[in-house]
Every structure is written in structure tokens, then in C-alpha cells.
mmCIF file of C-alpha atoms in Angstrom:
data_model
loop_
_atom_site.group_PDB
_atom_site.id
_atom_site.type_symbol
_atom_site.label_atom_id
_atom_site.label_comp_id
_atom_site.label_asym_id
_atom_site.label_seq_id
_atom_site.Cartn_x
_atom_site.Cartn_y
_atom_site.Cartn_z
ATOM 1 C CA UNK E 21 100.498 122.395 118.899
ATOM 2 C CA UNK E 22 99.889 118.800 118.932
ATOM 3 C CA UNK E 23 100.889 117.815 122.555
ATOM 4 C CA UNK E 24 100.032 114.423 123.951
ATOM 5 C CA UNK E 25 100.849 114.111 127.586
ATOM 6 C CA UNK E 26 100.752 110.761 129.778
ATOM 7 C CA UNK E 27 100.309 110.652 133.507
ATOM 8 C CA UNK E 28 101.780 109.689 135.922
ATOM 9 C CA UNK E 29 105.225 109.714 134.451
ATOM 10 C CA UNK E 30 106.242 107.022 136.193
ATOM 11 C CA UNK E 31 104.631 104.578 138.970
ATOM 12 C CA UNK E 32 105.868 102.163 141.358
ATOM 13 C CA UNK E 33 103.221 99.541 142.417
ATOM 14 C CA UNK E 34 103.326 96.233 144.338
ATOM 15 C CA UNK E 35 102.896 92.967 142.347
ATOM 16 C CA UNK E 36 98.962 91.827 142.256
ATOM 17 C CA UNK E 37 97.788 95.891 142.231
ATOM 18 C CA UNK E 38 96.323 97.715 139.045
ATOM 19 C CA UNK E 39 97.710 101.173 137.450
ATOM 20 C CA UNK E 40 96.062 103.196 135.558
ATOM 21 C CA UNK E 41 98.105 105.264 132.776
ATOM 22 C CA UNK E 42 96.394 108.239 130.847
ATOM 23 C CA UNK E 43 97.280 109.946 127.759
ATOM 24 C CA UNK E 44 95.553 113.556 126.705
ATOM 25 C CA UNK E 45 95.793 115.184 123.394
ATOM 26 C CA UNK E 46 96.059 118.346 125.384
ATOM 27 C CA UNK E 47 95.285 120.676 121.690
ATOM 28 C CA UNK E 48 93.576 118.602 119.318
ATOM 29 C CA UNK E 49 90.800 116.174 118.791
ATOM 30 C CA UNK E 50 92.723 112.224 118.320
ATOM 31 C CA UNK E 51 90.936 109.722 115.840
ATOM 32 C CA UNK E 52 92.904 107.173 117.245
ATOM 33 C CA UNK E 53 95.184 106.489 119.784
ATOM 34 C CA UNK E 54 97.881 103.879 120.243
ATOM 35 C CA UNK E 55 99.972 102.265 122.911
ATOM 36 C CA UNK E 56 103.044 100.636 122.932
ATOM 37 C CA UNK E 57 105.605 99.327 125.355
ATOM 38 C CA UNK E 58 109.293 98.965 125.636
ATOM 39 C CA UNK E 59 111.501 96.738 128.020
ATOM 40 C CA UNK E 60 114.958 97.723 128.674
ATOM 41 C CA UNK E 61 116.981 98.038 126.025
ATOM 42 C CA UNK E 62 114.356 97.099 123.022
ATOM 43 C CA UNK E 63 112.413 98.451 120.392
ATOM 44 C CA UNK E 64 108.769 100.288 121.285
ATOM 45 C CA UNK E 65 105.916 97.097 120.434
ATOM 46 C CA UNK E 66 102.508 98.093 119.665
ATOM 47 C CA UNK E 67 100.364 96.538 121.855
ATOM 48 C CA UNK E 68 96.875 98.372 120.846
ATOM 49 C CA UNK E 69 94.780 100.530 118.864
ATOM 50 C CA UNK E 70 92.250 102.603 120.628
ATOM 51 C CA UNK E 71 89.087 104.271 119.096
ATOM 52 C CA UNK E 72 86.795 106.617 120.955
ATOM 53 C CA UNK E 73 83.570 105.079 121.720
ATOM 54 C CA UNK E 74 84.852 101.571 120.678
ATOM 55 C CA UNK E 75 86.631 98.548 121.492
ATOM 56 C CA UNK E 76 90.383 98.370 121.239
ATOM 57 C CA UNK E 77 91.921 96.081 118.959
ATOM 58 C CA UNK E 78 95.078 94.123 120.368
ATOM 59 C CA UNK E 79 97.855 92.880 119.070
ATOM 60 C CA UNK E 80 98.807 89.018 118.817
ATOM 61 C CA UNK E 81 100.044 88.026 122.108
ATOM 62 C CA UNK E 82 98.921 91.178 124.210
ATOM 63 C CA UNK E 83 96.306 90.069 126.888
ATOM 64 C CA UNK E 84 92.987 92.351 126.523
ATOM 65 C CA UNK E 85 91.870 91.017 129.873
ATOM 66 C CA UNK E 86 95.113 92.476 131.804
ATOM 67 C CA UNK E 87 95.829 94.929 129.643
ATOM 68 C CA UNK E 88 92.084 97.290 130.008
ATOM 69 C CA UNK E 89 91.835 100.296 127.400
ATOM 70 C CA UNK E 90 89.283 103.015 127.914
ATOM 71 C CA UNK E 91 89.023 105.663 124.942
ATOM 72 C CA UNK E 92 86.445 107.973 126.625
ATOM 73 C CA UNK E 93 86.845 110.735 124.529
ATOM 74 C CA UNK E 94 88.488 112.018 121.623
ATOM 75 C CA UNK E 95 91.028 113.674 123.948
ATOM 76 C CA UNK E 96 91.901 110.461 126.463
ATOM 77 C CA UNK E 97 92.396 107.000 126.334
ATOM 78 C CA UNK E 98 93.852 105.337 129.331
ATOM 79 C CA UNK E 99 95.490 102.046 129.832
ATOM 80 C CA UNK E 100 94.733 100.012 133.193
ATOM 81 C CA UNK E 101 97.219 97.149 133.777
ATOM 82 C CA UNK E 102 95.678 94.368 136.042
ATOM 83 C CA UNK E 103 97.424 92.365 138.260
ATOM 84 C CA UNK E 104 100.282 93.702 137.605
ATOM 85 C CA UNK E 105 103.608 91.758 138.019
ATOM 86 C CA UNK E 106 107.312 92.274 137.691
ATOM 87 C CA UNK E 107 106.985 90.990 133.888
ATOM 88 C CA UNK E 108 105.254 93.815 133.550
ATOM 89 C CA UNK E 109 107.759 96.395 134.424
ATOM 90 C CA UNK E 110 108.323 98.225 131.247
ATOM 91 C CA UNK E 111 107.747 101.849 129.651
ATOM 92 C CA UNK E 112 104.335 102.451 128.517
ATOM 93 C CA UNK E 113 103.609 105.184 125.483
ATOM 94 C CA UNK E 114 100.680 106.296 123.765
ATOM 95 C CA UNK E 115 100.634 108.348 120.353
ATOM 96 C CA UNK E 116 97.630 110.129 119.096
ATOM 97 C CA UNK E 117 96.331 110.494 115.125
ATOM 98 C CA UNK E 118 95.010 114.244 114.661
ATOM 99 C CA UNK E 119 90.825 114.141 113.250
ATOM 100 C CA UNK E 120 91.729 116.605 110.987
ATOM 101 C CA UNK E 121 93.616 119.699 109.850
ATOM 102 C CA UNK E 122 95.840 118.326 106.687
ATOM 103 C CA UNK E 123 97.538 116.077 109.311
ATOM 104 C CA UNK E 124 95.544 113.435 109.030
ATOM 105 C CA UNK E 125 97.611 110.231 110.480
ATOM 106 C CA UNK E 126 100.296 111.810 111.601
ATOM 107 C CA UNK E 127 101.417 110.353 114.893
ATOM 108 C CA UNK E 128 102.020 112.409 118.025
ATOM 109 C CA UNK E 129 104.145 110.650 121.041
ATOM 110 C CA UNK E 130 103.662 111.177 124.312
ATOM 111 C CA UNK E 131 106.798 111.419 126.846
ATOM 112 C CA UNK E 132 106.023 107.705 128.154
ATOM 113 C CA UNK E 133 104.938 106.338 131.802
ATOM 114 C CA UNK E 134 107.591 104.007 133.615
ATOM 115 C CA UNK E 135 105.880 101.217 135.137
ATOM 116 C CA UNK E 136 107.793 99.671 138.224
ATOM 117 C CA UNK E 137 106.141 96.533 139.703
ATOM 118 C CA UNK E 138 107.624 95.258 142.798
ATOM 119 C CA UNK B 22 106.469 91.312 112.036
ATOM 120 C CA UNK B 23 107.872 94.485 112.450
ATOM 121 C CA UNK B 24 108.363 96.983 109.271
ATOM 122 C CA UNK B 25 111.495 98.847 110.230
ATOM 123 C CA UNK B 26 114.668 97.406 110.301
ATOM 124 C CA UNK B 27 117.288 99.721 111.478
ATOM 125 C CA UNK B 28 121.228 99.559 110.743
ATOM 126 C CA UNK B 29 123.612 99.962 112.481
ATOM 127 C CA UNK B 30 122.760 98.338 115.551
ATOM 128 C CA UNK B 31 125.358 100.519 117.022
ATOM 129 C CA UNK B 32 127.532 103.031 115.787
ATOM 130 C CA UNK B 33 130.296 104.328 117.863
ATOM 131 C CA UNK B 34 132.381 107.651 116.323
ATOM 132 C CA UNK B 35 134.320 110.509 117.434
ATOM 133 C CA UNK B 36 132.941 113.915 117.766
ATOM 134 C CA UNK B 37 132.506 115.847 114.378
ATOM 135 C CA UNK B 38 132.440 113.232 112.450
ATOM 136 C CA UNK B 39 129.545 112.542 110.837
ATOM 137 C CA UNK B 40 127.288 109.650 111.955
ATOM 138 C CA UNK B 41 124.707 107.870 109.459
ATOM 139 C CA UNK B 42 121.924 105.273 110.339
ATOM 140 C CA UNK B 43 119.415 103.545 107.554
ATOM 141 C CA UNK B 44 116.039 102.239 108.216
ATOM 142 C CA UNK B 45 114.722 99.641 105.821
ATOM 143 C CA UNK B 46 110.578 98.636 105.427
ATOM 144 C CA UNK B 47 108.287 96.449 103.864
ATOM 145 C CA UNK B 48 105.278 97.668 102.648
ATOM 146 C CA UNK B 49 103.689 101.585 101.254
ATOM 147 C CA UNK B 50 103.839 104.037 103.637
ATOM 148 C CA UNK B 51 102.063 107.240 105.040
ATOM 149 C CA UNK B 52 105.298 108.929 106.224
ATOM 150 C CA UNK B 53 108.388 108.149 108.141
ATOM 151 C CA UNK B 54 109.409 109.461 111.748
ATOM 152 C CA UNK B 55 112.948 109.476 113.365
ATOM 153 C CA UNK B 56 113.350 109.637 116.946
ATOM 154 C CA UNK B 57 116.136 110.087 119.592
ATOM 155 C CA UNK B 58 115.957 108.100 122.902
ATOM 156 C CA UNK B 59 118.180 109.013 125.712
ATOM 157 C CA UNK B 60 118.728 106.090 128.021
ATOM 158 C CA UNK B 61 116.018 106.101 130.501
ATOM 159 C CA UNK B 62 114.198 108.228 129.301
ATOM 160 C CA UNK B 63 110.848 108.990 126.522
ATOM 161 C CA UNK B 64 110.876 109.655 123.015
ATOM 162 C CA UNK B 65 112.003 112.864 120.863
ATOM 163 C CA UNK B 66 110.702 113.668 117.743
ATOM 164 C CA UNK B 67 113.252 114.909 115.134
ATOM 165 C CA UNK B 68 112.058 114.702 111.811
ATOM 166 C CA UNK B 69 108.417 113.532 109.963
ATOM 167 C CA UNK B 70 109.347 112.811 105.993
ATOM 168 C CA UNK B 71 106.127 112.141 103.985
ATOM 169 C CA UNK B 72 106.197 109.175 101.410
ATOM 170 C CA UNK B 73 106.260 111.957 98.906
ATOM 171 C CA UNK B 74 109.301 114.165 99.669
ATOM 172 C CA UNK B 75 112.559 112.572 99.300
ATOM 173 C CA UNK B 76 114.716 114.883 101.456
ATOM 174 C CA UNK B 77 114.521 117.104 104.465
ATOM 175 C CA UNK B 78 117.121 119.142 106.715
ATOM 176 C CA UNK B 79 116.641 120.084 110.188
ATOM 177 C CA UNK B 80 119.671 121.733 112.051
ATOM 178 C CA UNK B 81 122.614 119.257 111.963
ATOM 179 C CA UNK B 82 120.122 116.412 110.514
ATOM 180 C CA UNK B 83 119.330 115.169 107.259
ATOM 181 C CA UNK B 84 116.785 112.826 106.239
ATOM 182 C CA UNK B 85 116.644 110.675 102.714
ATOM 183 C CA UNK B 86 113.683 108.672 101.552
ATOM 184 C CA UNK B 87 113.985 106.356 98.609
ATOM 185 C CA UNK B 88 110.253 104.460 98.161
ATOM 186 C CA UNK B 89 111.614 103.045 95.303
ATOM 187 C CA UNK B 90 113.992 100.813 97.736
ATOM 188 C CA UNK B 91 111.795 101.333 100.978
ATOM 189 C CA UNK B 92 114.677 102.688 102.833
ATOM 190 C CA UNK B 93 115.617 105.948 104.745
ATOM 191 C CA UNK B 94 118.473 107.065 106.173
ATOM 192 C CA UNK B 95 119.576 109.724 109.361
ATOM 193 C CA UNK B 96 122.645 111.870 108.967
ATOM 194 C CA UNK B 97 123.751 113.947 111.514
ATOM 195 C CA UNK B 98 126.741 116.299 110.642
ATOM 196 C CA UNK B 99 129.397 117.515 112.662
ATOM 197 C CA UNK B 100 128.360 115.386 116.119
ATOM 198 C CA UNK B 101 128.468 116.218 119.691
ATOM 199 C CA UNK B 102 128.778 114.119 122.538
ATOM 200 C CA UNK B 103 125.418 115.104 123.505
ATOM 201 C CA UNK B 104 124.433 113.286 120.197
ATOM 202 C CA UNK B 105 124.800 109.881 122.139
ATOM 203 C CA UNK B 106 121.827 108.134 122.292
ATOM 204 C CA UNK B 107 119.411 105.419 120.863
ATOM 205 C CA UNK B 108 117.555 106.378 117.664
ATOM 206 C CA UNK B 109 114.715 105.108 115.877
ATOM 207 C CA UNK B 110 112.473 104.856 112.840
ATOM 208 C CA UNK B 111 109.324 104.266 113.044
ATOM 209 C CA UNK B 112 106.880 103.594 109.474
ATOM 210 C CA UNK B 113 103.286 104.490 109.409
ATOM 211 C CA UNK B 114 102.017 102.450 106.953
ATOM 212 C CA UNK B 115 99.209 103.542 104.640
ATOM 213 C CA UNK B 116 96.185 101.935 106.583
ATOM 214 C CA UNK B 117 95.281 101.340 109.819
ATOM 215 C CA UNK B 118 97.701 104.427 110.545
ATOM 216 C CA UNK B 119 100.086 102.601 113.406
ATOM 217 C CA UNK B 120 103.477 102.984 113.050
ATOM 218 C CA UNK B 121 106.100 100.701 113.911
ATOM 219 C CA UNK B 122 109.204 100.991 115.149
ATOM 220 C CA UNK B 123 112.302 99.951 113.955
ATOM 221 C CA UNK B 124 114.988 98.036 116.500
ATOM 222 C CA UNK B 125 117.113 101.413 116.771
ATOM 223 C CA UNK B 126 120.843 102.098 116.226
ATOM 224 C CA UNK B 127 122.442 102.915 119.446
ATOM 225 C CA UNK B 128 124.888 106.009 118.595
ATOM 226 C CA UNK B 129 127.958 106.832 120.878
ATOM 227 C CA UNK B 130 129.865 109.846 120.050
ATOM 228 C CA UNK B 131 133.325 110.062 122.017
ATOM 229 C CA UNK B 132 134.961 113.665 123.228
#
């Protein structure tokens, strides 16, 4: 159990376009869900925190206005990027906190979305 | 700034030797996570240690936690050339519930 998937798996878009990237707890209900991005050979950075029904909370330095998050439900939250350009080529991945079930907190990881802009 | 700290940067043995990777934090934590990375491609989960367990096996891997000195370390025995890849820590710290990740140590294990 405790399956997060992401779609599409990876995208290739022309610069000034907007992708949408979705992540599913495919098994259980998420509290929260978070995304994070990685360039090429770096760490994973957090950029948000997502909570069903309200706003996301970003972190310093990560634009809210390009970077749209939409937690629906407890089972999706997606992440729009606007605009998109080159810069924003990177590898986009989402984790998901389980409501409940003595696993409260624990992080699930989804298998990423690789973002090409061209 | 960022709670994990990860050394080695990169570690390059032969294969069965054993390889060994630390992760160093800040601040009280939920639980710790290692993951493997191949290059290209998403994360793999290997082992969840809670802040109250101090030592779990899985396989070929072993995992230490020492809260007293906010450090954990990776050990994987006997290693493969399949082994090669980029792994990471990442600390969930007690509120909020994020976790973040450490900078990785990028493991090479020569035939």
C-alpha cells in the first residue's frame, strides 16, 4: 500500500506553454502533499506544501504565481507550471503524508515527472 | 537551510567491499528516510528509521540513528556494481511534516 503516482512521467513543452503535473495517492487518503524539484545533478528542494481545500504555502524564492498548486482532494494535488521556460527544465516530485493509520507523517514519494522546456 | 548534510560527496569502491555514507541534521525529528537515485531517473525508497529506533537491517543495508549526535549512517555490505548510484537522506522534522533532503553521496562500485 501507500502508492503515490505522478503523471505524465515526463513532458516536453515549448518555452511560453503551461504543464500540468498530477500526483494521486492511488490507496490512501494524503493530509498533505509536497513538491519538490531537482536540476541535474542536485539535491531534491522543497518548493511547496499543499493542503486539501487550502492554499499552498511556498517556499522562499519559489514563485506562487508560476508555480499554480491545486489540492482538490485528499487523493490529488497537481502542479501547473506557467510560462514555462528552459530554467525551468528540471524533475518535479510530489510526496504524500497518510491521514491516518499509525503512519501519521510518514512521507510517500512518487516516481517524479521530467519537465523538458524547449 | 537545508537539514541533511550528507558525507561523502562521493564514494568510489570496489565490489564487495563495503560502502558507508552518514547524514548529519539540525533539529528533532519525526523519522529518517534513505533513498537510492539512479542517474536519470526517480526516487527509491530503502529504509524509514523512526527517531526512536536506533538500528534497522534490510537485505544488504544497515541503518544507524544516533539523536543524541543527529546523525545517521547507510551501510551496504558486500556491494554490487548495480549498487552505483546517488543516495540520499532525507529528515522529516517533527512539525510541519516536510522532509528535506540531504545533498546525496554519489556511490560508484567498480567490477
Amino acid at each position: 500500500g501507500a502508492v503515490v503516482s505522478q503523471h505524465p512521467s515526463w513532458v516536453i513543452c515549448k518555452s511560453g506553454t503551461s504543464v500540468k503535473i498530477e500526483c494521486r495517492s492511488l490507496d490512501f487518503q494524503a493530509t498533505t502533499m509536497f513538491w519538490y524539484r531537482q536540476f541535474p545533478k542536485q539535491s531534491l528542494m522543497l518548493m511547496a506544501t499543499s493542503n486539501e481545500g487550502s492554499k499552498a504555502t511556498y517556499e522562499q524564492g519559489v514563485e506562487k504565481d508560476k508555480f499554480l498548486i491545486n489540492h482538490a482532494s485528499l487523493t490529488l494535488s497537481t502542479l501547473t507550471v506557467t510560462s514555462a521556460h528552459p530554467e525551468d527544465s528540471s524533475f518535479y516530485i510530489c510526496s504524500a503524508t497518510i491521514l491516518a493509520g499509525g503512519r501519521d507523517n510518514e512521507q510517500f514519494f512518487g516516481p517524479g515527472t521530467r519537465l523538458t522546456v524547449l | 537551510s537545508q537539514q541533511g548534510e550528507e558525507d561523502p560527496q562521493a564514494l568510489s569502491i570496489q565490489e564487495g567491499e563495503n560502502a558507508t555514507m552518514n547524514c548529519s541534521y539540525k533539529t528533532s525529528i519525526n523519522n529518517l528516510q534513505w533513498y537510492r537515485q539512479n542517474s536519470g531517473r526517480g526516487l527509491v525508497h530503502l529504509i524509514l528509521i523512526r527517531s526512536n529506533e536506533r538500528e534497522k537491517h534490510s537485505g544488504r543495508l544497515r541503518v544507524t540513528l544516533d539523536t543524541s549526535k543527529k546523525s545517521s549512517s547507510l551501510l551496504i555490505t558486500a556491494s554490487r556494481a548495480a549498487d552505483t548510484a546517488s543516495y540520499f537522506c532525507a529528515v522529516q522534522g517533527t512539525n510541519a511534516g516536510k522532509s528535506t533532503f540531504g545533498d546525496g553521496t554519489t556511490l560508484t562500485v567498480k567490477p
